[in-house]
Every structure is written in structure tokens, then in C-alpha cells.
């Protein structure tokens, strides 16, 4: 078990590298990962089940203890990213299937890796987890409605079919994971440290499968989609942070909102696109999976450094205030 835990930690630490390597192999040797495209729905379910296994019923208390913070974060998630996706798809004149894929990325809930990135950024991890849970629970209704509203002009969308897909792939596995964690806590605690290994392997295979079946289209349009995906993600970080500061959140909360807004559940976007819109529509989600792991790490390092600088400034300010108070006595 110790060796598995070490392997899990290693794979999690270098997840971005593994995703890039697999994506490159799948792009130039599609046959090596085409087989995994048939299992994308199951693989996403495995990732969501792993997320559920790490949650307890008590984790949901924060949603009710800090409703304002969670509401602001969830609202930012489901307004900023969908609007940015629509704006970029329109501005770059993307083909219908790719436009729908970009918008689908924007309308999905926060990604599970955002919690890890928030921790590395020295942000409010509890708020990040609560936002992820809240937006994921709302996803079966909000994601299809927003996608239908924003992408309906490009592609035909079945609201009921998409809602059912999200319930099957996301909500059901998470609920099952929470139930098992509640009933068999001691057993789950023994295996939970190797869950990142399972999740990373699943995500890597999802990316590999999508890239493999869409390799030719990626080679034709990959540069354009990469630019759109990068702008979408980076603008999400910036707008999320700006909203946090505008509403006078402290720096830790603002970081959590920034990362949560910027990092989408691209696995869900990829799976939904494959099921409902076709392989080409899944390209933005696959590229987002590669890119946001890179940008998330960079953003976390930058924000962690910013926390240290602002803390020092605050300490200096407090010391100055104390000096003034003493001098006036």
C-alpha cells in the first residue's frame, strides 16, 4: 500500500506532464488510444466516484454556514465562464461543433483539481470544495440550460438527454462515493490515498481517447482552439479574482474564487460533447484538460507568492499603526 501511495503522489504531482505526453502520443499515433474513447463515460464516472469517496456529509455544512461566499462563487462560475465561452466562440468565428464544445466547457461546473490548486495557492480550500460541490450538484439543471441557451444557435441540443447524462456520469457516482465513505469510513480511509492515481489514469485516458479520434481535426484547427481555450481559462482566473476583490473578499477567498471559476470540469465537457455533439465538439474539452493543469500550477505558484507579499504588507501596516498609536500616547 505504501508503494501505491507513493506512486499516487508522484502521478498526481506530475499529472500535467502525463496528460501532455499522452495527448502527444494520441495525436500522432491515434491507434494507441482510440480504444479508450469507448469508455469515456465510465472513466468520468470513476473520477466522480473518487471525488465522492473523499467527501463526508459534514463537508456540506459549510454551504449553509457561509452561504454568501458559496453563492457568489457559484454565480460567478455559471455566469463568467459561459459568457466568456460564447464571446470567444463568436469573436473567433468558430465552426458550429467547435463553438458548441467551447461553450460546453464554459457551462460545466468547477473541476475537481481546483481544490488542489487552491491549496497550493494558499487559498480558502474549504470555500473551493464547497463551490465545487455546489456547482456540481446544480450542473444537471444549469449546464444543459445554459448550453441550450448559448449554443442552441450553432447545434441542436436535447435538454432532457443532457440532464440524464450528467445525473448518470456525475451525480450518481458522487452520491455512491459519499454513501460508501459514510458507511465504511475506516476502510475508505485506507484506500483514499491511492484514489488520485485512479483519477489521474482515468483523466489521462479520457484525453487520449478524444485526441485519438479527433487527431486530424486537431491538426487542422488545434492552434486556433488552443488560443481560444487559453484565453477562456486565463480570463476566467482574472475575472474570478476581480469579482472576489470587488466584493471585498479577503485574499484567500479571492484566490479560491479565481481558481474555481477558471478551472472547469473539462472531463464532463468532453464526455457530454462525445455523447451529444460528436468527437470534434470534444476537442476544446480535451485541450482544456491539458492546458488548465499547466495554467493551474502556474496560477497557484503566482497566487501563493502574492499571498506572502500581501501578508507582509499587512503586517508592516499593522506595525506602523501600532507605532503611531504608541507615539500619540
PDB file of N, CA and C in Angstrom, residues 165-213:
ATOM      1  N   UNK A 165     -27.686  12.453 -18.716  1.00  0.00           N
ATOM      2  CA  UNK A 165     -26.270  12.075 -18.818  1.00  0.00           C
ATOM      3  C   UNK A 165     -25.477  12.570 -17.616  1.00  0.00           C
ATOM      4  N   UNK A 166     -25.723  13.825 -17.212  1.00  0.00           N
ATOM      5  CA  UNK A 166     -24.988  14.389 -16.077  1.00  0.00           C
ATOM      6  C   UNK A 166     -25.353  13.671 -14.783  1.00  0.00           C
ATOM      7  N   UNK A 167     -26.630  13.329 -14.639  1.00  0.00           N
ATOM      8  CA  UNK A 167     -27.056  12.584 -13.453  1.00  0.00           C
ATOM      9  C   UNK A 167     -26.342  11.234 -13.377  1.00  0.00           C
ATOM     10  N   UNK A 168     -26.223  10.568 -14.512  1.00  0.00           N
ATOM     11  CA  UNK A 168     -25.587   9.245 -14.551  1.00  0.00           C
ATOM     12  C   UNK A 168     -24.083   9.326 -14.342  1.00  0.00           C
ATOM     13  N   UNK A 169     -23.435  10.284 -15.016  1.00  0.00           N
ATOM     14  CA  UNK A 169     -21.974  10.338 -15.020  1.00  0.00           C
ATOM     15  C   UNK A 169     -21.384  11.062 -13.820  1.00  0.00           C
ATOM     16  N   UNK A 170     -22.155  11.977 -13.224  1.00  0.00           N
ATOM     17  CA  UNK A 170     -21.600  12.831 -12.182  1.00  0.00           C
ATOM     18  C   UNK A 170     -22.292  12.630 -10.835  1.00  0.00           C
ATOM     19  N   UNK A 171     -23.578  12.920 -10.803  1.00  0.00           N
ATOM     20  CA  UNK A 171     -24.284  12.920  -9.515  1.00  0.00           C
ATOM     21  C   UNK A 171     -24.346  11.530  -8.886  1.00  0.00           C
ATOM     22  N   UNK A 172     -24.754  10.522  -9.667  1.00  0.00           N
ATOM     23  CA  UNK A 172     -24.882   9.162  -9.122  1.00  0.00           C
ATOM     24  C   UNK A 172     -23.558   8.623  -8.567  1.00  0.00           C
ATOM     25  N   UNK A 173     -22.437   8.729  -9.302  1.00  0.00           N
ATOM     26  CA  UNK A 173     -21.154   8.245  -8.743  1.00  0.00           C
ATOM     27  C   UNK A 173     -20.719   8.989  -7.489  1.00  0.00           C
ATOM     28  N   UNK A 174     -20.946  10.311  -7.455  1.00  0.00           N
ATOM     29  CA  UNK A 174     -20.562  11.090  -6.271  1.00  0.00           C
ATOM     30  C   UNK A 174     -21.386  10.659  -5.062  1.00  0.00           C
ATOM     31  N   UNK A 175     -22.699  10.521  -5.266  1.00  0.00           N
ATOM     32  CA  UNK A 175     -23.574  10.096  -4.166  1.00  0.00           C
ATOM     33  C   UNK A 175     -23.170   8.714  -3.659  1.00  0.00           C
ATOM     34  N   UNK A 176     -22.866   7.812  -4.590  1.00  0.00           N
ATOM     35  CA  UNK A 176     -22.434   6.465  -4.206  1.00  0.00           C
ATOM     36  C   UNK A 176     -21.140   6.527  -3.390  1.00  0.00           C
ATOM     37  N   UNK A 177     -20.205   7.371  -3.814  1.00  0.00           N
ATOM     38  CA  UNK A 177     -18.953   7.526  -3.089  1.00  0.00           C
ATOM     39  C   UNK A 177     -19.166   8.058  -1.683  1.00  0.00           C
ATOM     40  N   UNK A 178     -20.051   9.046  -1.537  1.00  0.00           N
ATOM     41  CA  UNK A 178     -20.354   9.617  -0.218  1.00  0.00           C
ATOM     42  C   UNK A 178     -20.996   8.561   0.686  1.00  0.00           C
ATOM     43  N   UNK A 179     -21.917   7.772   0.115  1.00  0.00           N
ATOM     44  CA  UNK A 179     -22.593   6.721   0.890  1.00  0.00           C
ATOM     45  C   UNK A 179     -21.575   5.704   1.410  1.00  0.00           C
ATOM     46  N   UNK A 180     -20.675   5.265   0.526  1.00  0.00           N
ATOM     47  CA  UNK A 180     -19.656   4.291   0.940  1.00  0.00           C
ATOM     48  C   UNK A 180     -18.726   4.872   2.004  1.00  0.00           C
ATOM     49  N   UNK A 181     -18.367   6.141   1.841  1.00  0.00           N
ATOM     50  CA  UNK A 181     -17.496   6.796   2.808  1.00  0.00           C
ATOM     51  C   UNK A 181     -18.192   6.913   4.168  1.00  0.00           C
ATOM     52  N   UNK A 182     -19.502   7.107   4.139  1.00  0.00           N
ATOM     53  CA  UNK A 182     -20.273   7.231   5.378  1.00  0.00           C
ATOM     54  C   UNK A 182     -20.429   5.880   6.084  1.00  0.00           C
ATOM     55  N   UNK A 183     -20.676   4.830   5.290  1.00  0.00           N
ATOM     56  CA  UNK A 183     -20.939   3.511   5.869  1.00  0.00           C
ATOM     57  C   UNK A 183     -19.673   2.741   6.224  1.00  0.00           C
ATOM     58  N   UNK A 184     -18.620   2.972   5.428  1.00  0.00           N
ATOM     59  CA  UNK A 184     -17.379   2.194   5.629  1.00  0.00           C
ATOM     60  C   UNK A 184     -16.184   3.134   5.773  1.00  0.00           C
ATOM     61  N   UNK A 185     -16.281   4.068   6.714  1.00  0.00           N
ATOM     62  CA  UNK A 185     -15.284   5.129   6.871  1.00  0.00           C
ATOM     63  C   UNK A 185     -13.870   4.592   7.034  1.00  0.00           C
ATOM     64  N   UNK A 186     -13.691   3.619   7.923  1.00  0.00           N
ATOM     65  CA  UNK A 186     -12.342   3.109   8.208  1.00  0.00           C
ATOM     66  C   UNK A 186     -11.706   2.453   6.987  1.00  0.00           C
ATOM     67  N   UNK A 187     -12.503   1.698   6.228  1.00  0.00           N
ATOM     68  CA  UNK A 187     -11.984   1.039   5.026  1.00  0.00           C
ATOM     69  C   UNK A 187     -11.628   2.065   3.956  1.00  0.00           C
ATOM     70  N   UNK A 188     -12.503   3.056   3.791  1.00  0.00           N
ATOM     71  CA  UNK A 188     -12.276   4.098   2.783  1.00  0.00           C
ATOM     72  C   UNK A 188     -11.020   4.896   3.103  1.00  0.00           C
ATOM     73  N   UNK A 189     -10.792   5.178   4.379  1.00  0.00           N
ATOM     74  CA  UNK A 189      -9.614   5.947   4.774  1.00  0.00           C
ATOM     75  C   UNK A 189      -8.313   5.235   4.405  1.00  0.00           C
ATOM     76  N   UNK A 190      -8.366   3.919   4.318  1.00  0.00           N
ATOM     77  CA  UNK A 190      -7.174   3.144   3.969  1.00  0.00           C
ATOM     78  C   UNK A 190      -6.841   3.229   2.478  1.00  0.00           C
ATOM     79  N   UNK A 191      -7.869   3.386   1.663  1.00  0.00           N
ATOM     80  CA  UNK A 191      -7.643   3.370   0.213  1.00  0.00           C
ATOM     81  C   UNK A 191      -7.694   4.758  -0.426  1.00  0.00           C
ATOM     82  N   UNK A 192      -8.153   5.761   0.350  1.00  0.00           N
ATOM     83  CA  UNK A 192      -8.380   7.076  -0.245  1.00  0.00           C
ATOM     84  C   UNK A 192      -7.090   7.707  -0.778  1.00  0.00           C
ATOM     85  N   UNK A 193      -5.930   7.338  -0.204  1.00  0.00           N
ATOM     86  CA  UNK A 193      -4.671   7.940  -0.645  1.00  0.00           C
ATOM     87  C   UNK A 193      -4.232   7.474  -2.032  1.00  0.00           C
ATOM     88  N   UNK A 194      -4.805   6.360  -2.503  1.00  0.00           N
ATOM     89  CA  UNK A 194      -4.447   5.896  -3.850  1.00  0.00           C
ATOM     90  C   UNK A 194      -5.480   6.331  -4.888  1.00  0.00           C
ATOM     91  N   UNK A 195      -6.553   6.998  -4.441  1.00  0.00           N
ATOM     92  CA  UNK A 195      -7.581   7.445  -5.375  1.00  0.00           C
ATOM     93  C   UNK A 195      -7.055   8.434  -6.415  1.00  0.00           C
ATOM     94  N   UNK A 196      -6.137   9.349  -6.043  1.00  0.00           N
ATOM     95  CA  UNK A 196      -5.584  10.246  -7.071  1.00  0.00           C
ATOM     96  C   UNK A 196      -4.965   9.494  -8.238  1.00  0.00           C
ATOM     97  N   UNK A 197      -4.340   8.360  -7.976  1.00  0.00           N
ATOM     98  CA  UNK A 197      -3.747   7.555  -9.043  1.00  0.00           C
ATOM     99  C   UNK A 197      -4.816   7.083 -10.019  1.00  0.00           C
ATOM    100  N   UNK A 198      -5.921   6.594  -9.466  1.00  0.00           N
ATOM    101  CA  UNK A 198      -7.034   6.119 -10.306  1.00  0.00           C
ATOM    102  C   UNK A 198      -7.630   7.271 -11.106  1.00  0.00           C
ATOM    103  N   UNK A 199      -7.806   8.418 -10.450  1.00  0.00           N
ATOM    104  CA  UNK A 199      -8.400   9.575 -11.124  1.00  0.00           C
ATOM    105  C   UNK A 199      -7.513  10.096 -12.245  1.00  0.00           C
ATOM    106  N   UNK A 200      -6.209  10.192 -11.969  1.00  0.00           N
ATOM    107  CA  UNK A 200      -5.280  10.696 -12.988  1.00  0.00           C
ATOM    108  C   UNK A 200      -5.246   9.761 -14.190  1.00  0.00           C
ATOM    109  N   UNK A 201      -5.187   8.460 -13.945  1.00  0.00           N
ATOM    110  CA  UNK A 201      -5.184   7.493 -15.055  1.00  0.00           C
ATOM    111  C   UNK A 201      -6.465   7.641 -15.882  1.00  0.00           C
ATOM    112  N   UNK A 202      -7.593   7.812 -15.212  1.00  0.00           N
ATOM    113  CA  UNK A 202      -8.870   7.963 -15.914  1.00  0.00           C
ATOM    114  C   UNK A 202      -8.885   9.226 -16.770  1.00  0.00           C
ATOM    115  N   UNK A 203      -8.429  10.349 -16.184  1.00  0.00           N
ATOM    116  CA  UNK A 203      -8.406  11.619 -16.920  1.00  0.00           C
ATOM    117  C   UNK A 203      -7.462  11.533 -18.117  1.00  0.00           C
ATOM    118  N   UNK A 204      -6.310  10.930 -17.911  1.00  0.00           N
ATOM    119  CA  UNK A 204      -5.327  10.776 -19.000  1.00  0.00           C
ATOM    120  C   UNK A 204      -5.919   9.947 -20.143  1.00  0.00           C
ATOM    121  N   UNK A 205      -6.637   8.876 -19.811  1.00  0.00           N
ATOM    122  CA  UNK A 205      -7.256   8.034 -20.841  1.00  0.00           C
ATOM    123  C   UNK A 205      -8.385   8.767 -21.557  1.00  0.00           C
ATOM    124  N   UNK A 206      -9.126   9.618 -20.836  1.00  0.00           N
ATOM    125  CA  UNK A 206     -10.180  10.420 -21.472  1.00  0.00           C
ATOM    126  C   UNK A 206      -9.563  11.346 -22.509  1.00  0.00           C
ATOM    127  N   UNK A 207      -8.517  12.052 -22.109  1.00  0.00           N
ATOM    128  CA  UNK A 207      -7.837  12.966 -23.034  1.00  0.00           C
ATOM    129  C   UNK A 207      -7.261  12.196 -24.222  1.00  0.00           C
ATOM    130  N   UNK A 208      -6.612  11.078 -23.937  1.00  0.00           N
ATOM    131  CA  UNK A 208      -6.027  10.270 -25.004  1.00  0.00           C
ATOM    132  C   UNK A 208      -7.072   9.789 -25.998  1.00  0.00           C
ATOM    133  N   UNK A 209      -8.224   9.364 -25.498  1.00  0.00           N
ATOM    134  CA  UNK A 209      -9.290   8.880 -26.370  1.00  0.00           C
ATOM    135  C   UNK A 209      -9.834   9.959 -27.283  1.00  0.00           C
ATOM    136  N   UNK A 210     -10.098  11.137 -26.719  1.00  0.00           N
ATOM    137  CA  UNK A 210     -10.650  12.245 -27.521  1.00  0.00           C
ATOM    138  C   UNK A 210      -9.647  12.713 -28.559  1.00  0.00           C
ATOM    139  N   UNK A 211      -8.392  12.872 -28.153  1.00  0.00           N
ATOM    140  CA  UNK A 211      -7.353  13.322 -29.091  1.00  0.00           C
ATOM    141  C   UNK A 211      -7.174  12.299 -30.211  1.00  0.00           C
ATOM    142  N   UNK A 212      -7.227  11.025 -29.868  1.00  0.00           N
ATOM    143  CA  UNK A 212      -7.024   9.967 -30.867  1.00  0.00           C
ATOM    144  C   UNK A 212      -8.106   9.976 -31.938  1.00  0.00           C
ATOM    145  N   UNK A 213      -9.371  10.083 -31.525  1.00  0.00           N
ATOM    146  CA  UNK A 213     -10.460  10.023 -32.514  1.00  0.00           C
ATOM    147  C   UNK A 213     -10.620  11.343 -33.272  1.00  0.00           C
TER     148      UNK A 213
END
